[in-house]
């Protein structure tokens, strides 16, 4: 992994940026385990790009945020940009065997069939945008899927290493499948937050999930979780990097994209179904989030296009 290390001011951890060489794909797969050697492996650090750490076997410890977690077979750590990974000790991953997959935000290009849709349709986009304060999200790959997960990452690594004809398309396909798999494992956003010791965030996302289809304000969310709007704003921003209102909007946009891609409903009807009854305001909100109108987005992404 070739990355650019930027020391943080004070006692903060180093931050790594990744600038692929011209012509290289912004995707990498590296082996994880005792003795793994790649940039940032032996110091507390964060990345400005997302990644996955998957372990097919148990053994050792993964440090992230202020936590040290025993690695169990099937552990999948979803590392969002800004998540702080703790300084690894020499025997942290003794006995563990796994893979790290890292990529930049443009790894799934707009021209990849279905890639944009797969990347953007997970409820609340939680896996890779949960912020820098909660630590990596820990998911569990079921026993019956672990062989498939290992084979998928190994196939990705092989394509990146051998660069045979068509490897770019193959890498994009393998990465898309991995991200769809992550999305399915993380489908229970609220449950994952509770499992990862974030009860307040779990409550906030639960309220958003239940009520995003209706008018919903910061004050109403704060009342539902029984804390002041000011405290809620600062806590959610600190833990996720986004405001409550931004999360409400994002949840609405996730559902809007689903309806635009999978139905022929008029744009105004879609706006009403996602809690924005003013068609003009819905179009402007969608445009700010996507850089194009709902109608134009649909032309590029409609699942029923023949």
PDB file of C-alpha atoms in Angstrom:
ATOM      1  CA  UNK A   1       0.000   0.000   0.000  1.00  0.00           C
ATOM      2  CA  UNK A   2       1.589   3.248  -1.124  1.00  0.00           C
ATOM      3  CA  UNK A   3       0.139   6.174   0.747  1.00  0.00           C
ATOM      4  CA  UNK A   4       1.056   9.726   1.672  1.00  0.00           C
ATOM      5  CA  UNK A   5       1.441  10.191   5.406  1.00  0.00           C
ATOM      6  CA  UNK A   6       0.352  13.512   6.924  1.00  0.00           C
ATOM      7  CA  UNK A   7       1.287  14.017  10.605  1.00  0.00           C
ATOM      8  CA  UNK A   8      -1.521  15.503  12.655  1.00  0.00           C
ATOM      9  CA  UNK A   9      -0.965  18.471  14.953  1.00  0.00           C
ATOM     10  CA  UNK A  10      -0.421  17.752  18.623  1.00  0.00           C
ATOM     11  CA  UNK A  11      -0.846  14.168  19.710  1.00  0.00           C
ATOM     12  CA  UNK A  12      -3.310  13.214  16.997  1.00  0.00           C
ATOM     13  CA  UNK A  13      -2.724  10.141  14.833  1.00  0.00           C
ATOM     14  CA  UNK A  14      -1.169  10.318  11.382  1.00  0.00           C
ATOM     15  CA  UNK A  15      -3.507  10.483   8.422  1.00  0.00           C
ATOM     16  CA  UNK A  16      -2.857   8.605   5.203  1.00  0.00           C
ATOM     17  CA  UNK A  17      -3.965   9.748   1.769  1.00  0.00           C
ATOM     18  CA  UNK A  18      -3.747   7.579  -1.315  1.00  0.00           C
ATOM     19  CA  UNK A  19      -2.921   8.853  -4.776  1.00  0.00           C
ATOM     20  CA  UNK A  20      -2.741   5.953  -7.228  1.00  0.00           C
ATOM     21  CA  UNK A  21      -0.106   6.201  -9.940  1.00  0.00           C
ATOM     22  CA  UNK A  22      -1.390   7.282 -13.362  1.00  0.00           C
ATOM     23  CA  UNK A  23      -3.184   4.376 -14.982  1.00  0.00           C
ATOM     24  CA  UNK A  24      -3.476   2.347 -11.764  1.00  0.00           C
ATOM     25  CA  UNK A  25      -6.865   1.344 -10.425  1.00  0.00           C
ATOM     26  CA  UNK A  26      -7.764   2.949  -7.074  1.00  0.00           C
ATOM     27  CA  UNK A  27      -8.258  -0.479  -5.480  1.00  0.00           C
ATOM     28  CA  UNK A  28      -5.873  -2.649  -3.468  1.00  0.00           C
ATOM     29  CA  UNK A  29      -6.035  -5.937  -1.587  1.00  0.00           C
ATOM     30  CA  UNK A  30      -3.395  -6.714   1.063  1.00  0.00           C
ATOM     31  CA  UNK A  31      -2.907  -9.677   3.368  1.00  0.00           C
ATOM     32  CA  UNK A  32      -3.521  -9.105   7.073  1.00  0.00           C
ATOM     33  CA  UNK A  33      -1.978 -11.113   9.867  1.00  0.00           C
ATOM     34  CA  UNK A  34       1.141 -11.440  11.975  1.00  0.00           C
ATOM     35  CA  UNK A  35       4.022  -9.689  10.259  1.00  0.00           C
ATOM     36  CA  UNK A  36       1.876  -7.782   7.748  1.00  0.00           C
ATOM     37  CA  UNK A  37       3.835  -4.833   6.448  1.00  0.00           C
ATOM     38  CA  UNK A  38       2.138  -1.893   4.797  1.00  0.00           C
ATOM     39  CA  UNK A  39       1.995   1.849   5.369  1.00  0.00           C
ATOM     40  CA  UNK A  40       0.391   2.716   8.701  1.00  0.00           C
ATOM     41  CA  UNK A  41       0.275  -0.875   9.979  1.00  0.00           C
ATOM     42  CA  UNK A  42       2.392  -0.139  13.056  1.00  0.00           C
ATOM     43  CA  UNK A  43       1.108   3.238  14.229  1.00  0.00           C
ATOM     44  CA  UNK A  44      -2.171   4.825  15.204  1.00  0.00           C
ATOM     45  CA  UNK A  45      -3.542   6.310  11.990  1.00  0.00           C
ATOM     46  CA  UNK A  46      -6.559   7.069   9.858  1.00  0.00           C
ATOM     47  CA  UNK A  47      -7.198   7.039   6.103  1.00  0.00           C
ATOM     48  CA  UNK A  48      -9.053   9.507   3.933  1.00  0.00           C
ATOM     49  CA  UNK A  49     -10.408   6.554   1.933  1.00  0.00           C
ATOM     50  CA  UNK A  50     -12.607   3.601   2.951  1.00  0.00           C
ATOM     51  CA  UNK A  51     -11.577   0.016   3.490  1.00  0.00           C
ATOM     52  CA  UNK A  52     -12.496  -3.443   4.745  1.00  0.00           C
ATOM     53  CA  UNK A  53     -10.621  -5.860   6.995  1.00  0.00           C
ATOM     54  CA  UNK A  54     -11.907  -9.423   6.776  1.00  0.00           C
ATOM     55  CA  UNK A  55     -10.615 -12.305   8.917  1.00  0.00           C
ATOM     56  CA  UNK A  56     -11.443 -15.877   7.995  1.00  0.00           C
ATOM     57  CA  UNK A  57      -9.767 -17.254  11.118  1.00  0.00           C
ATOM     58  CA  UNK A  58      -9.653 -16.191  14.747  1.00  0.00           C
ATOM     59  CA  UNK A  59      -6.594 -14.827  16.489  1.00  0.00           C
ATOM     60  CA  UNK A  60      -5.081 -11.637  17.807  1.00  0.00           C
ATOM     61  CA  UNK A  61      -6.474  -8.174  18.366  1.00  0.00           C
ATOM     62  CA  UNK A  62      -7.691  -5.301  16.177  1.00  0.00           C
ATOM     63  CA  UNK A  63      -7.385  -1.846  17.717  1.00  0.00           C
ATOM     64  CA  UNK A  64      -9.670   0.927  16.539  1.00  0.00           C
ATOM     65  CA  UNK A  65     -10.851   4.084  18.210  1.00  0.00           C
ATOM     66  CA  UNK A  66     -10.286   3.422  21.892  1.00  0.00           C
ATOM     67  CA  UNK A  67     -11.217  -0.228  21.609  1.00  0.00           C
ATOM     68  CA  UNK A  68      -9.170  -3.419  21.349  1.00  0.00           C
ATOM     69  CA  UNK A  69     -11.239  -6.299  20.006  1.00  0.00           C
ATOM     70  CA  UNK A  70     -10.342  -9.962  19.925  1.00  0.00           C
ATOM     71  CA  UNK A  71     -10.465 -11.166  16.324  1.00  0.00           C
ATOM     72  CA  UNK A  72     -13.024 -13.910  15.774  1.00  0.00           C
ATOM     73  CA  UNK A  73     -13.497 -16.038  12.664  1.00  0.00           C
ATOM     74  CA  UNK A  74     -15.733 -14.199  10.210  1.00  0.00           C
ATOM     75  CA  UNK A  75     -15.043 -10.721  11.598  1.00  0.00           C
ATOM     76  CA  UNK A  76     -15.492  -7.957   9.039  1.00  0.00           C
ATOM     77  CA  UNK A  77     -14.375  -4.469  10.046  1.00  0.00           C
ATOM     78  CA  UNK A  78     -15.814  -1.670   7.912  1.00  0.00           C
ATOM     79  CA  UNK A  79     -13.345   1.203   8.019  1.00  0.00           C
ATOM     80  CA  UNK A  80     -14.798   4.581   7.111  1.00  0.00           C
ATOM     81  CA  UNK A  81     -12.663   7.545   6.059  1.00  0.00           C
ATOM     82  CA  UNK A  82     -11.428   9.120   9.288  1.00  0.00           C
ATOM     83  CA  UNK A  83     -11.754   6.014  11.465  1.00  0.00           C
ATOM     84  CA  UNK A  84      -8.717   5.827  13.736  1.00  0.00           C
ATOM     85  CA  UNK A  85      -6.969   2.464  13.775  1.00  0.00           C
ATOM     86  CA  UNK A  86      -4.882   1.908  16.894  1.00  0.00           C
ATOM     87  CA  UNK A  87      -1.153   1.278  16.965  1.00  0.00           C
ATOM     88  CA  UNK A  88      -0.557  -2.396  16.284  1.00  0.00           C
ATOM     89  CA  UNK A  89       1.730  -4.362  18.585  1.00  0.00           C
ATOM     90  CA  UNK A  90       4.050  -7.065  17.351  1.00  0.00           C
ATOM     91  CA  UNK A  91       1.789  -9.919  18.429  1.00  0.00           C
ATOM     92  CA  UNK A  92      -1.609  -8.273  17.838  1.00  0.00           C
ATOM     93  CA  UNK A  93      -2.557 -10.478  14.889  1.00  0.00           C
ATOM     94  CA  UNK A  94      -0.661 -13.587  15.900  1.00  0.00           C
ATOM     95  CA  UNK A  95      -2.657 -16.504  14.518  1.00  0.00           C
ATOM     96  CA  UNK A  96      -5.038 -14.339  12.501  1.00  0.00           C
ATOM     97  CA  UNK A  97      -5.309 -14.585   8.735  1.00  0.00           C
ATOM     98  CA  UNK A  98      -7.231 -12.084   6.712  1.00  0.00           C
ATOM     99  CA  UNK A  99      -7.406  -9.510   3.950  1.00  0.00           C
ATOM    100  CA  UNK A 100      -7.590  -5.758   3.755  1.00  0.00           C
ATOM    101  CA  UNK A 101      -9.368  -4.165   0.799  1.00  0.00           C
ATOM    102  CA  UNK A 102      -8.942  -0.426   0.266  1.00  0.00           C
ATOM    103  CA  UNK A 103     -10.308   1.831  -2.465  1.00  0.00           C
ATOM    104  CA  UNK A 104     -11.001   5.456  -3.250  1.00  0.00           C
ATOM    105  CA  UNK A 105     -14.427   6.972  -3.720  1.00  0.00           C
ATOM    106  CA  UNK A 106     -14.148   6.831  -7.505  1.00  0.00           C
ATOM    107  CA  UNK A 107     -13.283   3.117  -7.648  1.00  0.00           C
ATOM    108  CA  UNK A 108     -16.749   2.331  -8.953  1.00  0.00           C
ATOM    109  CA  UNK A 109     -16.990   4.598 -11.960  1.00  0.00           C
ATOM    110  CA  UNK A 110     -20.234   5.954 -13.279  1.00  0.00           C
ATOM    111  CA  UNK A 111     -19.848   3.808 -16.377  1.00  0.00           C
ATOM    112  CA  UNK A 112     -19.840   0.539 -14.433  1.00  0.00           C
ATOM    113  CA  UNK A 113     -23.247  -1.119 -14.926  1.00  0.00           C
ATOM    114  CA  UNK A 114     -25.172  -1.024 -11.685  1.00  0.00           C
ATOM    115  CA  UNK A 115     -22.175   0.132  -9.644  1.00  0.00           C
ATOM    116  CA  UNK A 116     -23.574   3.534  -8.685  1.00  0.00           C
ATOM    117  CA  UNK A 117     -26.810   1.935  -7.598  1.00  0.00           C
ATOM    118  CA  UNK A 118     -25.074  -0.762  -5.546  1.00  0.00           C
ATOM    119  CA  UNK A 119     -22.861   1.824  -3.879  1.00  0.00           C
ATOM    120  CA  UNK A 120     -25.613   4.254  -2.946  1.00  0.00           C
ATOM    121  CA  UNK A 121     -28.670   2.217  -1.956  1.00  0.00           C
ATOM    122  CA  UNK A 122     -27.778   0.905   1.491  1.00  0.00           C
ATOM    123  CA  UNK A 123     -30.097   2.390   4.140  1.00  0.00           C
ATOM    124  CA  UNK A 124     -28.459   5.535   5.513  1.00  0.00           C
ATOM    125  CA  UNK A 125     -25.211   4.660   3.699  1.00  0.00           C
ATOM    126  CA  UNK A 126     -24.043   3.578   7.125  1.00  0.00           C
ATOM    127  CA  UNK A 127     -21.211   1.167   6.328  1.00  0.00           C
ATOM    128  CA  UNK A 128     -18.782   3.732   4.952  1.00  0.00           C
ATOM    129  CA  UNK A 129     -19.986   7.102   6.170  1.00  0.00           C
ATOM    130  CA  UNK A 130     -20.428   6.586   9.888  1.00  0.00           C
ATOM    131  CA  UNK A 131     -17.650   9.065  10.605  1.00  0.00           C
ATOM    132  CA  UNK A 132     -14.355   9.087  12.454  1.00  0.00           C
ATOM    133  CA  UNK A 133     -15.268   8.870  16.115  1.00  0.00           C
ATOM    134  CA  UNK A 134     -17.148   5.625  16.546  1.00  0.00           C
ATOM    135  CA  UNK A 135     -14.316   3.380  15.378  1.00  0.00           C
ATOM    136  CA  UNK A 136     -14.594   0.779  12.667  1.00  0.00           C
ATOM    137  CA  UNK A 137     -17.948  -0.949  12.351  1.00  0.00           C
ATOM    138  CA  UNK A 138     -17.698  -4.648  13.215  1.00  0.00           C
ATOM    139  CA  UNK A 139     -19.885  -7.073  11.293  1.00  0.00           C
ATOM    140  CA  UNK A 140     -19.970 -10.860  11.231  1.00  0.00           C
ATOM    141  CA  UNK A 141     -19.856 -12.965   8.057  1.00  0.00           C
ATOM    142  CA  UNK A 142     -22.007 -16.105   8.575  1.00  0.00           C
ATOM    143  CA  UNK A 143     -20.178 -19.436   8.637  1.00  0.00           C
ATOM    144  CA  UNK A 144     -21.750 -20.601   5.398  1.00  0.00           C
ATOM    145  CA  UNK A 145     -20.524 -17.470   3.555  1.00  0.00           C
ATOM    146  CA  UNK A 146     -16.910 -17.345   4.768  1.00  0.00           C
ATOM    147  CA  UNK A 147     -15.402 -19.540   2.067  1.00  0.00           C
ATOM    148  CA  UNK A 148     -17.130 -17.397  -0.556  1.00  0.00           C
ATOM    149  CA  UNK A 149     -15.849 -14.172   1.040  1.00  0.00           C
ATOM    150  CA  UNK A 150     -12.280 -15.443   1.125  1.00  0.00           C
ATOM    151  CA  UNK A 151     -12.466 -16.619  -2.477  1.00  0.00           C
ATOM    152  CA  UNK A 152     -13.916 -13.295  -3.602  1.00  0.00           C
ATOM    153  CA  UNK A 153     -11.122 -11.238  -2.029  1.00  0.00           C
ATOM    154  CA  UNK A 154      -8.475 -13.646  -3.324  1.00  0.00           C
ATOM    155  CA  UNK A 155      -9.926 -13.299  -6.822  1.00  0.00           C
ATOM    156  CA  UNK A 156      -9.776  -9.509  -6.494  1.00  0.00           C
ATOM    157  CA  UNK A 157      -6.138  -9.720  -5.390  1.00  0.00           C
ATOM    158  CA  UNK A 158      -5.282 -12.028  -8.282  1.00  0.00           C
ATOM    159  CA  UNK A 159      -6.814  -9.674 -10.841  1.00  0.00           C
ATOM    160  CA  UNK A 160      -4.939  -6.703  -9.381  1.00  0.00           C
ATOM    161  CA  UNK A 161      -1.672  -8.640  -9.359  1.00  0.00           C
ATOM    162  CA  UNK A 162      -1.781 -10.350 -12.755  1.00  0.00           C
ATOM    163  CA  UNK A 163      -3.506  -7.585 -14.747  1.00  0.00           C
ATOM    164  CA  UNK A 164      -4.721  -9.849 -17.497  1.00  0.00           C
ATOM    165  CA  UNK A 165      -6.937  -8.585 -20.308  1.00  0.00           C
ATOM    166  CA  UNK A 166     -10.179  -7.282 -18.856  1.00  0.00           C
ATOM    167  CA  UNK A 167      -8.792  -6.999 -15.330  1.00  0.00           C
ATOM    168  CA  UNK A 168     -10.245  -3.510 -14.832  1.00  0.00           C
ATOM    169  CA  UNK A 169     -13.760  -4.767 -15.446  1.00  0.00           C
ATOM    170  CA  UNK A 170     -13.094  -7.831 -13.295  1.00  0.00           C
ATOM    171  CA  UNK A 171     -11.781  -5.734 -10.393  1.00  0.00           C
ATOM    172  CA  UNK A 172     -14.809  -3.452 -10.568  1.00  0.00           C
ATOM    173  CA  UNK A 173     -17.136  -6.465 -10.591  1.00  0.00           C
ATOM    174  CA  UNK A 174     -15.421  -8.139  -7.619  1.00  0.00           C
ATOM    175  CA  UNK A 175     -15.412  -4.896  -5.622  1.00  0.00           C
ATOM    176  CA  UNK A 176     -19.078  -4.276  -6.389  1.00  0.00           C
ATOM    177  CA  UNK A 177     -19.971  -7.754  -5.131  1.00  0.00           C
ATOM    178  CA  UNK A 178     -17.972  -7.191  -1.955  1.00  0.00           C
ATOM    179  CA  UNK A 179     -19.747  -3.907  -1.278  1.00  0.00           C
ATOM    180  CA  UNK A 180     -23.149  -5.431  -1.938  1.00  0.00           C
ATOM    181  CA  UNK A 181     -22.197  -8.161   0.544  1.00  0.00           C
ATOM    182  CA  UNK A 182     -21.235  -5.540   3.129  1.00  0.00           C
ATOM    183  CA  UNK A 183     -24.495  -3.730   2.530  1.00  0.00           C
ATOM    184  CA  UNK A 184     -26.496  -6.879   3.165  1.00  0.00           C
ATOM    185  CA  UNK A 185     -24.578  -7.740   6.324  1.00  0.00           C
ATOM    186  CA  UNK A 186     -25.105  -4.200   7.637  1.00  0.00           C
ATOM    187  CA  UNK A 187     -28.785  -4.012   6.729  1.00  0.00           C
ATOM    188  CA  UNK A 188     -29.768  -3.679  10.392  1.00  0.00           C
ATOM    189  CA  UNK A 189     -28.301  -0.225  10.947  1.00  0.00           C
ATOM    190  CA  UNK A 190     -29.793   0.217  14.401  1.00  0.00           C
ATOM    191  CA  UNK A 191     -28.771  -3.264  15.533  1.00  0.00           C
ATOM    192  CA  UNK A 192     -25.222  -2.712  14.325  1.00  0.00           C
ATOM    193  CA  UNK A 193     -24.998   0.548  16.251  1.00  0.00           C
ATOM    194  CA  UNK A 194     -26.195  -1.086  19.453  1.00  0.00           C
ATOM    195  CA  UNK A 195     -23.760  -3.963  18.933  1.00  0.00           C
ATOM    196  CA  UNK A 196     -20.970  -1.415  18.525  1.00  0.00           C
ATOM    197  CA  UNK A 197     -21.862   0.376  21.774  1.00  0.00           C
ATOM    198  CA  UNK A 198     -23.517   3.458  20.263  1.00  0.00           C
ATOM    199  CA  UNK A 199     -26.985   3.506  21.901  1.00  0.00           C
ATOM    200  CA  UNK A 200     -27.708   7.202  21.243  1.00  0.00           C
ATOM    201  CA  UNK A 201     -26.876   6.905  17.561  1.00  0.00           C
ATOM    202  CA  UNK A 202     -29.000   3.768  17.432  1.00  0.00           C
ATOM    203  CA  UNK A 203     -31.970   5.726  18.784  1.00  0.00           C
ATOM    204  CA  UNK A 204     -31.403   8.604  16.367  1.00  0.00           C
ATOM    205  CA  UNK A 205     -31.213   6.337  13.324  1.00  0.00           C
ATOM    206  CA  UNK A 206     -34.222   4.374  14.541  1.00  0.00           C
ATOM    207  CA  UNK A 207     -36.281   7.594  14.655  1.00  0.00           C
ATOM    208  CA  UNK A 208     -35.058   8.618  11.211  1.00  0.00           C
ATOM    209  CA  UNK A 209     -35.810   5.197   9.756  1.00  0.00           C
ATOM    210  CA  UNK A 210     -39.352   5.160  11.131  1.00  0.00           C
ATOM    211  CA  UNK A 211     -40.265   8.749  10.302  1.00  0.00           C
ATOM    212  CA  UNK A 212     -38.264   9.990   7.291  1.00  0.00           C
ATOM    213  CA  UNK A 213     -41.357   9.623   5.053  1.00  0.00           C
ATOM    214  CA  UNK A 214     -43.089  12.415   6.982  1.00  0.00           C
ATOM    215  CA  UNK A 215     -42.026  15.967   7.913  1.00  0.00           C
ATOM    216  CA  UNK A 216     -39.224  15.511  10.447  1.00  0.00           C
ATOM    217  CA  UNK A 217     -37.078  18.170  12.116  1.00  0.00           C
ATOM    218  CA  UNK A 218     -34.074  18.200  14.413  1.00  0.00           C
ATOM    219  CA  UNK A 219     -36.325  19.255  17.305  1.00  0.00           C
ATOM    220  CA  UNK A 220     -38.632  16.307  16.733  1.00  0.00           C
ATOM    221  CA  UNK A 221     -35.734  13.853  16.656  1.00  0.00           C
ATOM    222  CA  UNK A 222     -34.295  15.428  19.814  1.00  0.00           C
ATOM    223  CA  UNK A 223     -37.646  15.148  21.573  1.00  0.00           C
ATOM    224  CA  UNK A 224     -37.914  11.488  20.559  1.00  0.00           C
ATOM    225  CA  UNK A 225     -34.510  10.650  22.055  1.00  0.00           C
ATOM    226  CA  UNK A 226     -35.087  12.924  25.071  1.00  0.00           C
ATOM    227  CA  UNK A 227     -32.129  15.304  24.817  1.00  0.00           C
ATOM    228  CA  UNK A 228     -31.822  18.962  23.779  1.00  0.00           C
ATOM    229  CA  UNK A 229     -31.475  19.833  20.079  1.00  0.00           C
ATOM    230  CA  UNK A 230     -28.134  21.536  20.721  1.00  0.00           C
ATOM    231  CA  UNK A 231     -26.639  18.560  22.535  1.00  0.00           C
ATOM    232  CA  UNK A 232     -27.975  16.183  19.895  1.00  0.00           C
ATOM    233  CA  UNK A 233     -26.493  18.278  17.081  1.00  0.00           C
ATOM    234  CA  UNK A 234     -23.021  18.419  18.618  1.00  0.00           C
ATOM    235  CA  UNK A 235     -23.004  14.730  19.585  1.00  0.00           C
ATOM    236  CA  UNK A 236     -24.138  13.405  16.218  1.00  0.00           C
ATOM    237  CA  UNK A 237     -21.788  15.706  14.310  1.00  0.00           C
ATOM    238  CA  UNK A 238     -18.862  14.671  16.515  1.00  0.00           C
ATOM    239  CA  UNK A 239     -19.581  10.954  16.179  1.00  0.00           C
ATOM    240  CA  UNK A 240     -20.549  10.790  12.502  1.00  0.00           C
ATOM    241  CA  UNK A 241     -19.239  13.943  10.845  1.00  0.00           C
ATOM    242  CA  UNK A 242     -22.775  14.854   9.772  1.00  0.00           C
ATOM    243  CA  UNK A 243     -25.715  16.719  11.278  1.00  0.00           C
ATOM    244  CA  UNK A 244     -29.049  15.129  12.099  1.00  0.00           C
ATOM    245  CA  UNK A 245     -30.686  17.047   9.262  1.00  0.00           C
ATOM    246  CA  UNK A 246     -28.044  15.790   6.834  1.00  0.00           C
ATOM    247  CA  UNK A 247     -28.800  12.210   7.907  1.00  0.00           C
ATOM    248  CA  UNK A 248     -32.546  12.791   7.445  1.00  0.00           C
ATOM    249  CA  UNK A 249     -31.880  14.165   3.966  1.00  0.00           C
ATOM    250  CA  UNK A 250     -29.528  11.291   3.127  1.00  0.00           C
ATOM    251  CA  UNK A 251     -32.106   8.692   4.172  1.00  0.00           C
ATOM    252  CA  UNK A 252     -34.693  10.405   1.997  1.00  0.00           C
ATOM    253  CA  UNK A 253     -32.280  10.491  -0.933  1.00  0.00           C
ATOM    254  CA  UNK A 254     -31.529   6.762  -0.548  1.00  0.00           C
ATOM    255  CA  UNK A 255     -35.228   5.961  -0.892  1.00  0.00           C
ATOM    256  CA  UNK A 256     -35.648   8.501  -3.696  1.00  0.00           C
ATOM    257  CA  UNK A 257     -32.879   6.802  -5.668  1.00  0.00           C
ATOM    258  CA  UNK A 258     -34.516   3.423  -5.155  1.00  0.00           C
ATOM    259  CA  UNK A 259     -37.850   4.700  -6.414  1.00  0.00           C
ATOM    260  CA  UNK A 260     -36.316   6.562  -9.345  1.00  0.00           C
ATOM    261  CA  UNK A 261     -34.330   3.508 -10.411  1.00  0.00           C
ATOM    262  CA  UNK A 262     -36.956   0.844  -9.820  1.00  0.00           C
ATOM    263  CA  UNK A 263     -40.306   2.481 -10.599  1.00  0.00           C
ATOM    264  CA  UNK A 264     -41.956   4.782 -13.120  1.00  0.00           C
ATOM    265  CA  UNK A 265     -43.513   7.012 -10.472  1.00  0.00           C
ATOM    266  CA  UNK A 266     -43.558  10.734 -11.323  1.00  0.00           C
ATOM    267  CA  UNK A 267     -40.830  12.727  -9.613  1.00  0.00           C
ATOM    268  CA  UNK A 268     -43.364  14.709  -7.576  1.00  0.00           C
ATOM    269  CA  UNK A 269     -44.915  11.502  -6.222  1.00  0.00           C
ATOM    270  CA  UNK A 270     -41.481  10.236  -5.221  1.00  0.00           C
ATOM    271  CA  UNK A 271     -40.811  13.468  -3.347  1.00  0.00           C
ATOM    272  CA  UNK A 272     -44.049  13.044  -1.393  1.00  0.00           C
ATOM    273  CA  UNK A 273     -43.170   9.426  -0.565  1.00  0.00           C
ATOM    274  CA  UNK A 274     -39.849  10.470   0.953  1.00  0.00           C
ATOM    275  CA  UNK A 275     -41.180  13.276   3.099  1.00  0.00           C
ATOM    276  CA  UNK A 276     -40.656  16.240   0.737  1.00  0.00           C
ATOM    277  CA  UNK A 277     -44.115  17.144  -0.635  1.00  0.00           C
ATOM    278  CA  UNK A 278     -42.943  20.285  -2.462  1.00  0.00           C
ATOM    279  CA  UNK A 279     -41.833  18.989  -5.890  1.00  0.00           C
ATOM    280  CA  UNK A 280     -39.568  21.972  -6.544  1.00  0.00           C
ATOM    281  CA  UNK A 281     -37.855  21.677  -3.174  1.00  0.00           C
ATOM    282  CA  UNK A 282     -37.405  17.933  -3.685  1.00  0.00           C
ATOM    283  CA  UNK A 283     -35.781  18.515  -7.081  1.00  0.00           C
ATOM    284  CA  UNK A 284     -33.434  21.162  -5.640  1.00  0.00           C
ATOM    285  CA  UNK A 285     -32.492  18.938  -2.693  1.00  0.00           C
ATOM    286  CA  UNK A 286     -31.825  15.992  -4.975  1.00  0.00           C
ATOM    287  CA  UNK A 287     -29.794  18.188  -7.329  1.00  0.00           C
ATOM    288  CA  UNK A 288     -27.573  19.483  -4.509  1.00  0.00           C
ATOM    289  CA  UNK A 289     -26.860  15.912  -3.396  1.00  0.00           C
ATOM    290  CA  UNK A 290     -26.259  14.385  -6.831  1.00  0.00           C
ATOM    291  CA  UNK A 291     -25.169  17.164  -9.140  1.00  0.00           C
ATOM    292  CA  UNK A 292     -28.098  16.513 -11.478  1.00  0.00           C
ATOM    293  CA  UNK A 293     -31.891  16.568 -11.488  1.00  0.00           C
ATOM    294  CA  UNK A 294     -33.960  13.516 -10.464  1.00  0.00           C
ATOM    295  CA  UNK A 295     -35.118  13.131 -14.068  1.00  0.00           C
ATOM    296  CA  UNK A 296     -31.597  13.073 -15.444  1.00  0.00           C
ATOM    297  CA  UNK A 297     -30.391  10.702 -12.706  1.00  0.00           C
ATOM    298  CA  UNK A 298     -33.220   8.333 -13.602  1.00  0.00           C
ATOM    299  CA  UNK A 299     -32.162   8.249 -17.258  1.00  0.00           C
ATOM    300  CA  UNK A 300     -28.724   6.979 -16.231  1.00  0.00           C
ATOM    301  CA  UNK A 301     -29.868   4.525 -13.561  1.00  0.00           C
ATOM    302  CA  UNK A 302     -33.349   3.245 -14.355  1.00  0.00           C
ATOM    303  CA  UNK A 303     -33.486  -0.534 -13.810  1.00  0.00           C
ATOM    304  CA  UNK A 304     -36.310  -0.968 -16.317  1.00  0.00           C
ATOM    305  CA  UNK A 305     -34.362   0.555 -19.220  1.00  0.00           C
ATOM    306  CA  UNK A 306     -34.405  -1.782 -22.227  1.00  0.00           C
TER     307      UNK A 306
END
